[in-house]
Every structure is written in C-alpha cells, then in structure tokens.
Amino acid sequence: MDNKQIVLKLFVQGLGIEGEINNFQARKDFQKAVLLGQSLSGVDLGYRFNWYLHGPYSPELARDYYQLAEAIEFGDKEYENHSLRDSVRGKLDRIRSLFVVPRKVQLQQSDWLELLASWHYLRSISKYDKDKALKTITRTKCHLAQYVEAAEEALQLFEH
C-alpha cells in the first residue's frame, strides 16, 4: 500500500465513511465524501472532479480506491500504523456533521451526499449562478431538486 492510498483511507475514515467500495452506492458515497472533504477542509489530496451522470466524479479517485480495496483484500493493513495529523483530523471532524441529513430533508444519507456534492460542485467549482445550478439539478437529479435550499444552507456553514 503506498502513501497516497494510506492517506486516502485515513481521510475517508476521518470523514466518517468506512471506505468500502463493494457496491455502486458505496463508491458514489466515497466520491462525494472526498470531493466535499477536500473542498471544505482545505486539505487537497490532488483529486480533480468532472460532472458525470451521478454528479461530480474523479476517475483518478476511482483508480486509487480500487487499488486501495485490492491491497486491503490481500491483507495489507499498513494504514493501521498511521494516523492523520491532529489539525487535519480536526478539519475533517468539523465536516462530518454536514453529512448528517437534516430532519426536514427526507433523503437517505447517500442522496444527501450526492446533493451536497453536486450543489457544491456546480456553484463553487463550475461557478454556475444559482439559477443555472438549480436548472442543472432539476434536469439531472429531479428527485433531489426540492432539497436544494437545505443543501445550500448547510454548505454555507462550511464553505470558506
């Protein structure tokens, strides 16, 4: 297991995501958590994202989490001998609360993560104005569109 994989594993654990990739939903959650974690903590792991069918997606991240999963499957637990710096852990701990679905939002955590990551990507990375971002969400993720205001409200507490 290389250093980048170790950091990746510790990073997602710091965000409260176990980092399993054994199904599509888990891989999607992994992608969304890393995007939000990097963007909102200021800890840049070097992953860049593009807009894809299910929102922001990084092919490099996918490659790395498959390699990480393979290393773990073959018994490599090197990450257990390492830990994140306290300053990084503190930043990630702060972001974890964002991943909790607000009571007024009737979504599963995975859908909430997809909405948060998608809204953040469209507004902060793609620099869409609110109207264009909302049209994109409505067109591509109509089941999430009604909760955009809640996502925007939640993200405002964390964005720099």
PDB file of C-alpha atoms in Angstrom, residues 1-158:
ATOM      1  CA  MET A   1       0.000   0.000   0.000  1.00  0.00           C
ATOM      2  CA  ASP A   2       1.528   3.308  -1.000  1.00  0.00           C
ATOM      3  CA  ASN A   3       1.406   6.565   0.944  1.00  0.00           C
ATOM      4  CA  LYS A   4      -1.348   8.053  -1.221  1.00  0.00           C
ATOM      5  CA  GLN A   5      -3.588   5.058  -0.532  1.00  0.00           C
ATOM      6  CA  ILE A   6      -2.868   5.262   3.186  1.00  0.00           C
ATOM      7  CA  VAL A   7      -3.768   8.944   3.273  1.00  0.00           C
ATOM      8  CA  LEU A   8      -6.913   8.291   1.246  1.00  0.00           C
ATOM      9  CA  LYS A   9      -8.072   5.557   3.629  1.00  0.00           C
ATOM     10  CA  LEU A  10      -7.403   7.710   6.704  1.00  0.00           C
ATOM     11  CA  PHE A  11      -9.048  10.718   5.053  1.00  0.00           C
ATOM     12  CA  VAL A  12     -12.354   8.983   4.334  1.00  0.00           C
ATOM     13  CA  GLN A  13     -12.338   7.384   7.770  1.00  0.00           C
ATOM     14  CA  GLY A  14     -11.827  10.878   9.205  1.00  0.00           C
ATOM     15  CA  LEU A  15     -14.984  11.911   7.382  1.00  0.00           C
ATOM     16  CA  GLY A  16     -16.894   9.013   8.907  1.00  0.00           C
ATOM     17  CA  ILE A  17     -17.028   6.986   5.692  1.00  0.00           C
ATOM     18  CA  GLU A  18     -15.733   3.456   6.031  1.00  0.00           C
ATOM     19  CA  GLY A  19     -14.399   3.482   2.517  1.00  0.00           C
ATOM     20  CA  GLU A  20     -15.981   0.262   1.348  1.00  0.00           C
ATOM     21  CA  ILE A  21     -16.490   0.102  -2.419  1.00  0.00           C
ATOM     22  CA  ASN A  22     -18.318  -3.210  -2.692  1.00  0.00           C
ATOM     23  CA  ASN A  23     -21.372  -1.670  -4.381  1.00  0.00           C
ATOM     24  CA  PHE A  24     -22.269   1.288  -6.548  1.00  0.00           C
ATOM     25  CA  GLN A  25     -23.788   3.309  -3.703  1.00  0.00           C
ATOM     26  CA  ALA A  26     -20.665   2.907  -1.567  1.00  0.00           C
ATOM     27  CA  ARG A  27     -18.424   4.030  -4.447  1.00  0.00           C
ATOM     28  CA  LYS A  28     -20.667   7.033  -5.079  1.00  0.00           C
ATOM     29  CA  ASP A  29     -20.556   7.980  -1.383  1.00  0.00           C
ATOM     30  CA  PHE A  30     -16.768   7.645  -1.420  1.00  0.00           C
ATOM     31  CA  GLN A  31     -16.521  10.021  -4.393  1.00  0.00           C
ATOM     32  CA  LYS A  32     -18.875  12.605  -2.871  1.00  0.00           C
ATOM     33  CA  ALA A  33     -17.209  12.476   0.544  1.00  0.00           C
ATOM     34  CA  VAL A  34     -13.730  13.038  -0.907  1.00  0.00           C
ATOM     35  CA  LEU A  35     -14.916  15.966  -3.035  1.00  0.00           C
ATOM     36  CA  LEU A  36     -16.571  17.646  -0.061  1.00  0.00           C
ATOM     37  CA  GLY A  37     -13.736  16.740   2.287  1.00  0.00           C
ATOM     38  CA  GLN A  38     -11.074  18.216   0.006  1.00  0.00           C
ATOM     39  CA  SER A  39     -13.049  21.315  -0.855  1.00  0.00           C
ATOM     40  CA  LEU A  40     -14.350  22.203   2.577  1.00  0.00           C
ATOM     41  CA  SER A  41     -11.356  21.245   4.714  1.00  0.00           C
ATOM     42  CA  GLY A  42      -8.720  22.848   2.532  1.00  0.00           C
ATOM     43  CA  VAL A  43      -6.817  19.536   2.541  1.00  0.00           C
ATOM     44  CA  ASP A  44      -6.063  18.883  -1.118  1.00  0.00           C
ATOM     45  CA  LEU A  45      -5.437  15.226  -1.918  1.00  0.00           C
ATOM     46  CA  GLY A  46      -4.949  16.106  -5.574  1.00  0.00           C
ATOM     47  CA  TYR A  47      -8.198  14.705  -6.940  1.00  0.00           C
ATOM     48  CA  ARG A  48      -9.981  16.707  -9.620  1.00  0.00           C
ATOM     49  CA  PHE A  49     -13.600  16.126 -10.484  1.00  0.00           C
ATOM     50  CA  ASN A  50     -15.733  16.353 -13.596  1.00  0.00           C
ATOM     51  CA  TRP A  51     -19.511  16.402 -13.944  1.00  0.00           C
ATOM     52  CA  TYR A  52     -20.803  12.931 -14.646  1.00  0.00           C
ATOM     53  CA  LEU A  53     -24.139  11.129 -14.633  1.00  0.00           C
ATOM     54  CA  HIS A  54     -24.301  10.906 -10.839  1.00  0.00           C
ATOM     55  CA  GLY A  55     -22.691  14.263 -10.152  1.00  0.00           C
ATOM     56  CA  PRO A  56     -19.044  15.030  -9.522  1.00  0.00           C
ATOM     57  CA  TYR A  57     -16.714  12.161 -10.368  1.00  0.00           C
ATOM     58  CA  SER A  58     -12.950  11.699 -10.354  1.00  0.00           C
ATOM     59  CA  PRO A  59     -11.503   8.872 -12.491  1.00  0.00           C
ATOM     60  CA  GLU A  60      -8.202   9.158 -10.585  1.00  0.00           C
ATOM     61  CA  LEU A  61     -10.001   8.706  -7.287  1.00  0.00           C
ATOM     62  CA  ALA A  62     -11.822   5.652  -8.667  1.00  0.00           C
ATOM     63  CA  ARG A  63      -8.493   4.138  -9.727  1.00  0.00           C
ATOM     64  CA  ASP A  64      -6.996   4.796  -6.304  1.00  0.00           C
ATOM     65  CA  TYR A  65      -9.888   3.388  -4.285  1.00  0.00           C
ATOM     66  CA  TYR A  66      -9.920   0.217  -6.376  1.00  0.00           C
ATOM     67  CA  GLN A  67      -6.176  -0.196  -5.734  1.00  0.00           C
ATOM     68  CA  LEU A  68      -6.743   0.527  -2.043  1.00  0.00           C
ATOM     69  CA  ALA A  69      -9.538  -2.054  -1.830  1.00  0.00           C
ATOM     70  CA  GLU A  70      -7.385  -4.630  -3.587  1.00  0.00           C
ATOM     71  CA  ALA A  71      -4.477  -4.019  -1.199  1.00  0.00           C
ATOM     72  CA  ILE A  72      -6.776  -4.417   1.815  1.00  0.00           C
ATOM     73  CA  GLU A  73      -8.349  -7.549   0.313  1.00  0.00           C
ATOM     74  CA  PHE A  74      -4.887  -9.086   0.062  1.00  0.00           C
ATOM     75  CA  GLY A  75      -4.240  -8.336   3.713  1.00  0.00           C
ATOM     76  CA  ASP A  76      -2.341  -5.036   3.515  1.00  0.00           C
ATOM     77  CA  LYS A  77      -3.397  -3.066   6.606  1.00  0.00           C
ATOM     78  CA  GLU A  78      -0.483  -0.611   6.568  1.00  0.00           C
ATOM     79  CA  TYR A  79      -2.912   2.267   7.128  1.00  0.00           C
ATOM     80  CA  GLU A  80      -3.482   0.959  10.671  1.00  0.00           C
ATOM     81  CA  ASN A  81       0.083   2.013  11.517  1.00  0.00           C
ATOM     82  CA  HIS A  82      -0.582   5.642  10.588  1.00  0.00           C
ATOM     83  CA  SER A  83      -2.832   8.479  11.631  1.00  0.00           C
ATOM     84  CA  LEU A  84      -3.791  11.878  10.331  1.00  0.00           C
ATOM     85  CA  ARG A  85      -2.254  14.984  11.823  1.00  0.00           C
ATOM     86  CA  ASP A  86      -4.408  16.464  14.581  1.00  0.00           C
ATOM     87  CA  SER A  87      -5.015  19.606  12.521  1.00  0.00           C
ATOM     88  CA  VAL A  88      -6.341  17.568   9.578  1.00  0.00           C
ATOM     89  CA  ARG A  89      -8.418  15.330  11.840  1.00  0.00           C
ATOM     90  CA  GLY A  90      -9.963  18.426  13.394  1.00  0.00           C
ATOM     91  CA  LYS A  91     -10.928  19.825   9.983  1.00  0.00           C
ATOM     92  CA  LEU A  92     -12.487  16.524   8.942  1.00  0.00           C
ATOM     93  CA  ASP A  93     -14.331  16.128  12.257  1.00  0.00           C
ATOM     94  CA  ARG A  94     -15.937  19.513  11.647  1.00  0.00           C
ATOM     95  CA  ILE A  95     -17.156  18.465   8.194  1.00  0.00           C
ATOM     96  CA  ARG A  96     -18.638  15.155   9.400  1.00  0.00           C
ATOM     97  CA  SER A  97     -21.692  16.934  10.768  1.00  0.00           C
ATOM     98  CA  LEU A  98     -22.508  18.161   7.256  1.00  0.00           C
ATOM     99  CA  PHE A  99     -23.028  14.545   6.185  1.00  0.00           C
ATOM    100  CA  VAL A 100     -25.893  14.103   8.664  1.00  0.00           C
ATOM    101  CA  VAL A 101     -29.212  14.510   6.871  1.00  0.00           C
ATOM    102  CA  PRO A 102     -31.224  17.395   8.378  1.00  0.00           C
ATOM    103  CA  ARG A 103     -34.576  16.440   9.914  1.00  0.00           C
ATOM    104  CA  LYS A 104     -36.516  18.493   7.384  1.00  0.00           C
ATOM    105  CA  VAL A 105     -34.900  16.605   4.486  1.00  0.00           C
ATOM    106  CA  GLN A 106     -36.496  13.311   3.526  1.00  0.00           C
ATOM    107  CA  LEU A 107     -33.465  11.702   1.873  1.00  0.00           C
ATOM    108  CA  GLN A 108     -31.154   8.815   2.628  1.00  0.00           C
ATOM    109  CA  GLN A 109     -27.598   9.821   3.541  1.00  0.00           C
ATOM    110  CA  SER A 110     -26.301   8.747   0.111  1.00  0.00           C
ATOM    111  CA  ASP A 111     -28.767  11.016  -1.685  1.00  0.00           C
ATOM    112  CA  TRP A 112     -27.944  13.853   0.722  1.00  0.00           C
ATOM    113  CA  LEU A 113     -24.221  13.426  -0.040  1.00  0.00           C
ATOM    114  CA  GLU A 114     -24.970  13.399  -3.772  1.00  0.00           C
ATOM    115  CA  LEU A 115     -26.992  16.603  -3.457  1.00  0.00           C
ATOM    116  CA  LEU A 116     -24.384  18.362  -1.313  1.00  0.00           C
ATOM    117  CA  ALA A 117     -21.508  17.387  -3.590  1.00  0.00           C
ATOM    118  CA  SER A 118     -23.451  18.225  -6.747  1.00  0.00           C
ATOM    119  CA  TRP A 119     -24.617  21.614  -5.494  1.00  0.00           C
ATOM    120  CA  HIS A 120     -21.158  22.469  -4.198  1.00  0.00           C
ATOM    121  CA  TYR A 121     -19.553  21.401  -7.472  1.00  0.00           C
ATOM    122  CA  LEU A 122     -21.950  23.392  -9.635  1.00  0.00           C
ATOM    123  CA  ARG A 123     -21.808  26.549  -7.518  1.00  0.00           C
ATOM    124  CA  SER A 124     -18.211  26.612  -6.260  1.00  0.00           C
ATOM    125  CA  ILE A 125     -16.213  24.692  -8.831  1.00  0.00           C
ATOM    126  CA  SER A 126     -18.166  25.213 -12.062  1.00  0.00           C
ATOM    127  CA  LYS A 127     -19.126  28.711 -10.859  1.00  0.00           C
ATOM    128  CA  TYR A 128     -22.728  28.389 -12.029  1.00  0.00           C
ATOM    129  CA  ASP A 129     -25.089  31.067 -10.811  1.00  0.00           C
ATOM    130  CA  LYS A 130     -27.903  29.817  -8.606  1.00  0.00           C
ATOM    131  CA  ASP A 131     -30.448  29.683 -11.441  1.00  0.00           C
ATOM    132  CA  LYS A 132     -28.215  27.667 -13.780  1.00  0.00           C
ATOM    133  CA  ALA A 133     -27.204  25.303 -10.966  1.00  0.00           C
ATOM    134  CA  LEU A 134     -30.841  24.743  -9.996  1.00  0.00           C
ATOM    135  CA  LYS A 135     -31.788  24.037 -13.624  1.00  0.00           C
ATOM    136  CA  THR A 136     -28.955  21.502 -13.836  1.00  0.00           C
ATOM    137  CA  ILE A 137     -30.019  19.750 -10.632  1.00  0.00           C
ATOM    138  CA  THR A 138     -33.660  19.747 -11.736  1.00  0.00           C
ATOM    139  CA  ARG A 139     -32.759  18.319 -15.134  1.00  0.00           C
ATOM    140  CA  THR A 140     -30.278  15.708 -13.943  1.00  0.00           C
ATOM    141  CA  LYS A 141     -31.431  14.879 -10.408  1.00  0.00           C
ATOM    142  CA  CYS A 142     -35.089  15.849 -10.190  1.00  0.00           C
ATOM    143  CA  HIS A 143     -35.590  13.696  -7.064  1.00  0.00           C
ATOM    144  CA  LEU A 144     -33.113  15.945  -5.198  1.00  0.00           C
ATOM    145  CA  ALA A 145     -34.173  19.361  -6.505  1.00  0.00           C
ATOM    146  CA  GLN A 146     -36.718  20.085  -3.792  1.00  0.00           C
ATOM    147  CA  TYR A 147     -33.941  19.967  -1.186  1.00  0.00           C
ATOM    148  CA  VAL A 148     -31.517  22.371  -2.855  1.00  0.00           C
ATOM    149  CA  GLU A 149     -32.247  25.179  -0.385  1.00  0.00           C
ATOM    150  CA  ALA A 150     -31.450  22.889   2.554  1.00  0.00           C
ATOM    151  CA  ALA A 151     -28.184  21.842   0.887  1.00  0.00           C
ATOM    152  CA  GLU A 152     -27.227  25.430   0.178  1.00  0.00           C
ATOM    153  CA  GLU A 153     -27.996  26.390   3.763  1.00  0.00           C
ATOM    154  CA  ALA A 154     -25.910  23.518   5.129  1.00  0.00           C
ATOM    155  CA  LEU A 155     -22.975  24.220   2.824  1.00  0.00           C
ATOM    156  CA  GLN A 156     -22.875  27.915   3.720  1.00  0.00           C
ATOM    157  CA  LEU A 157     -21.745  26.946   7.211  1.00  0.00           C
ATOM    158  CA  PHE A 158     -18.702  25.172   5.819  1.00  0.00           C
TER     159      PHE A 158
END
